[in-house]
PDB file of C-alpha atoms in Angstrom:
ATOM      1  CA  MET A   1       0.000   0.000   0.000  1.00  0.00           C
ATOM      2  CA  PRO A   2       1.445   3.393  -0.958  1.00  0.00           C
ATOM      3  CA  GLY A   3       2.545   5.746   1.778  1.00  0.00           C
ATOM      4  CA  PRO A   4       1.157   9.219   2.421  1.00  0.00           C
ATOM      5  CA  ARG A   5       3.675  10.827   0.060  1.00  0.00           C
ATOM      6  CA  MET A   6       2.646   8.571  -2.835  1.00  0.00           C
ATOM      7  CA  LYS A   7      -1.051   9.159  -2.126  1.00  0.00           C
ATOM      8  CA  HIS A   8      -0.387  12.904  -2.200  1.00  0.00           C
ATOM      9  CA  ARG A   9       1.299  12.558  -5.602  1.00  0.00           C
ATOM     10  CA  PHE A  10      -1.573  10.487  -6.976  1.00  0.00           C
ATOM     11  CA  LEU A  11      -4.085  13.081  -5.803  1.00  0.00           C
ATOM     12  CA  THR A  12      -1.892  15.914  -7.107  1.00  0.00           C
ATOM     13  CA  VAL A  13      -2.210  14.366 -10.568  1.00  0.00           C
ATOM     14  CA  LEU A  14      -5.648  12.731 -10.560  1.00  0.00           C
ATOM     15  CA  TRP A  15      -7.820  15.454  -9.048  1.00  0.00           C
ATOM     16  CA  PRO A  16      -6.844  18.292 -11.450  1.00  0.00           C
ATOM     17  CA  ALA A  17      -6.928  15.801 -14.345  1.00  0.00           C
ATOM     18  CA  PHE A  18     -10.479  14.822 -13.327  1.00  0.00           C
ATOM     19  CA  ALA A  19     -11.589  18.450 -13.263  1.00  0.00           C
ATOM     20  CA  MET A  20      -9.974  19.248 -16.609  1.00  0.00           C
ATOM     21  CA  ALA A  21     -11.422  16.110 -18.222  1.00  0.00           C
ATOM     22  CA  GLY A  22     -14.859  17.391 -17.222  1.00  0.00           C
ATOM     23  CA  VAL A  23     -14.141  20.811 -18.720  1.00  0.00           C
ATOM     24  CA  LEU A  24     -12.722  19.277 -21.897  1.00  0.00           C
ATOM     25  CA  GLU A  25     -15.738  17.010 -22.244  1.00  0.00           C
ATOM     26  CA  MET A  26     -18.095  19.974 -21.960  1.00  0.00           C
ATOM     27  CA  LEU A  27     -16.135  21.887 -24.592  1.00  0.00           C
ATOM     28  CA  VAL A  28     -15.940  18.957 -27.010  1.00  0.00           C
ATOM     29  CA  PHE A  29     -19.544  17.849 -26.714  1.00  0.00           C
ATOM     30  CA  ALA A  30     -20.858  21.405 -26.923  1.00  0.00           C
ATOM     31  CA  GLN A  31     -19.647  21.221 -30.530  1.00  0.00           C
ATOM     32  CA  ILE A  32     -20.071  17.520 -31.353  1.00  0.00           C
ATOM     33  CA  ASP A  33     -23.207  15.393 -31.118  1.00  0.00           C
ATOM     34  CA  PRO A  34     -22.316  11.787 -30.194  1.00  0.00           C
ATOM     35  CA  ALA A  35     -25.185  10.521 -32.370  1.00  0.00           C
ATOM     36  CA  GLU A  36     -23.421  11.975 -35.419  1.00  0.00           C
ATOM     37  CA  LEU A  37     -20.065  10.272 -34.822  1.00  0.00           C
ATOM     38  CA  HIS A  38     -19.110   8.054 -37.727  1.00  0.00           C
ATOM     39  CA  GLY A  39     -15.897   6.220 -38.457  1.00  0.00           C
ATOM     40  CA  LEU A  40     -14.847   5.929 -34.829  1.00  0.00           C
ATOM     41  CA  GLY A  41     -16.882   2.814 -34.211  1.00  0.00           C
ATOM     42  CA  ALA A  42     -19.362   4.552 -31.913  1.00  0.00           C
ATOM     43  CA  ALA A  43     -22.268   4.723 -34.356  1.00  0.00           C
ATOM     44  CA  GLY A  44     -21.493   1.359 -35.930  1.00  0.00           C
ATOM     45  CA  ALA A  45     -21.453  -0.373 -32.554  1.00  0.00           C
ATOM     46  CA  GLY A  46     -24.822   1.114 -31.626  1.00  0.00           C
ATOM     47  CA  TRP A  47     -23.444   2.875 -28.557  1.00  0.00           C
ATOM     48  CA  SER A  48     -25.704   5.230 -26.668  1.00  0.00           C
ATOM     49  CA  SER A  49     -24.763   8.869 -26.256  1.00  0.00           C
ATOM     50  CA  GLN A  50     -24.092   8.231 -22.576  1.00  0.00           C
ATOM     51  CA  ALA A  51     -21.626   5.446 -23.456  1.00  0.00           C
ATOM     52  CA  VAL A  52     -19.782   7.819 -25.805  1.00  0.00           C
ATOM     53  CA  TYR A  53     -19.701  10.521 -23.106  1.00  0.00           C
ATOM     54  CA  THR A  54     -18.364   8.028 -20.571  1.00  0.00           C
ATOM     55  CA  LEU A  55     -15.683   6.625 -22.854  1.00  0.00           C
ATOM     56  CA  ALA A  56     -14.614  10.125 -23.883  1.00  0.00           C
ATOM     57  CA  PHE A  57     -14.429  11.301 -20.262  1.00  0.00           C
ATOM     58  CA  PHE A  58     -12.242   8.392 -19.162  1.00  0.00           C
ATOM     59  CA  THR A  59     -10.051   8.789 -22.250  1.00  0.00           C
ATOM     60  CA  PHE A  60      -9.598  12.513 -21.556  1.00  0.00           C
ATOM     61  CA  TRP A  61      -8.899  11.768 -17.886  1.00  0.00           C
ATOM     62  CA  ALA A  62      -6.291   9.142 -18.750  1.00  0.00           C
ATOM     63  CA  VAL A  63      -4.488  11.330 -21.296  1.00  0.00           C
ATOM     64  CA  ILE A  64      -4.427  14.359 -18.990  1.00  0.00           C
ATOM     65  CA  SER A  65      -3.278  12.155 -16.074  1.00  0.00           C
ATOM     66  CA  VAL A  66      -0.391  10.753 -18.096  1.00  0.00           C
ATOM     67  CA  ALA A  67       0.652  14.241 -19.216  1.00  0.00           C
ATOM     68  CA  SER A  68       0.469  15.527 -15.630  1.00  0.00           C
ATOM     69  CA  SER A  69       2.417  12.527 -14.340  1.00  0.00           C
ATOM     70  CA  VAL A  70       5.183  13.109 -16.852  1.00  0.00           C
ATOM     71  CA  SER A  71       5.315  16.792 -15.860  1.00  0.00           C
ATOM     72  CA  LEU A  72       5.519  15.863 -12.179  1.00  0.00           C
ATOM     73  CA  TRP A  73       8.243  13.318 -12.924  1.00  0.00           C
ATOM     74  CA  LEU A  74      10.272  15.812 -14.960  1.00  0.00           C
ATOM     75  CA  ALA A  75       9.917  18.513 -12.288  1.00  0.00           C
ATOM     76  CA  ARG A  76      11.342  16.376  -9.489  1.00  0.00           C
ATOM     77  CA  PRO A  77      14.576  17.650  -7.948  1.00  0.00           C
ATOM     78  CA  ALA A  78      17.850  16.020  -8.916  1.00  0.00           C
ATOM     79  CA  SER A  79      18.983  13.419  -6.387  1.00  0.00           C
ATOM     80  CA  ASN A  80      22.711  14.073  -6.843  1.00  0.00           C
ATOM     81  CA  GLY A  81      25.160  16.005  -9.002  1.00  0.00           C
ATOM     82  CA  ASN A  82      25.498  13.207 -11.595  1.00  0.00           C
ATOM     83  CA  ASP A  83      22.041  13.589 -13.123  1.00  0.00           C
ATOM     84  CA  GLY A  84      23.237  15.900 -15.874  1.00  0.00           C
ATOM     85  CA  PRO A  85      22.573  19.551 -16.518  1.00  0.00           C
ATOM     86  CA  THR A  86      19.645  21.300 -14.903  1.00  0.00           C
ATOM     87  CA  LEU A  87      17.597  24.036 -16.503  1.00  0.00           C
TER      88      LEU A  87
END
């Protein structure tokens, strides 16, 4: 089980990613009607609009979480002087 520091890092990434996935979903689906999606498999599979919204939300959340995790990883302090140049 992760310690308090790891939980803090998970929440530092997942909570803002959750909020931004919600904002991104509102922006995307204000312009796009899920019933009119063709070529992505959604209409051909007979998915409901709610299924498309759900899949899109979790996809947005995952992509934003990965991007935030990479940013957090890159922003970590160097552990010693042999890590190469710092910016």
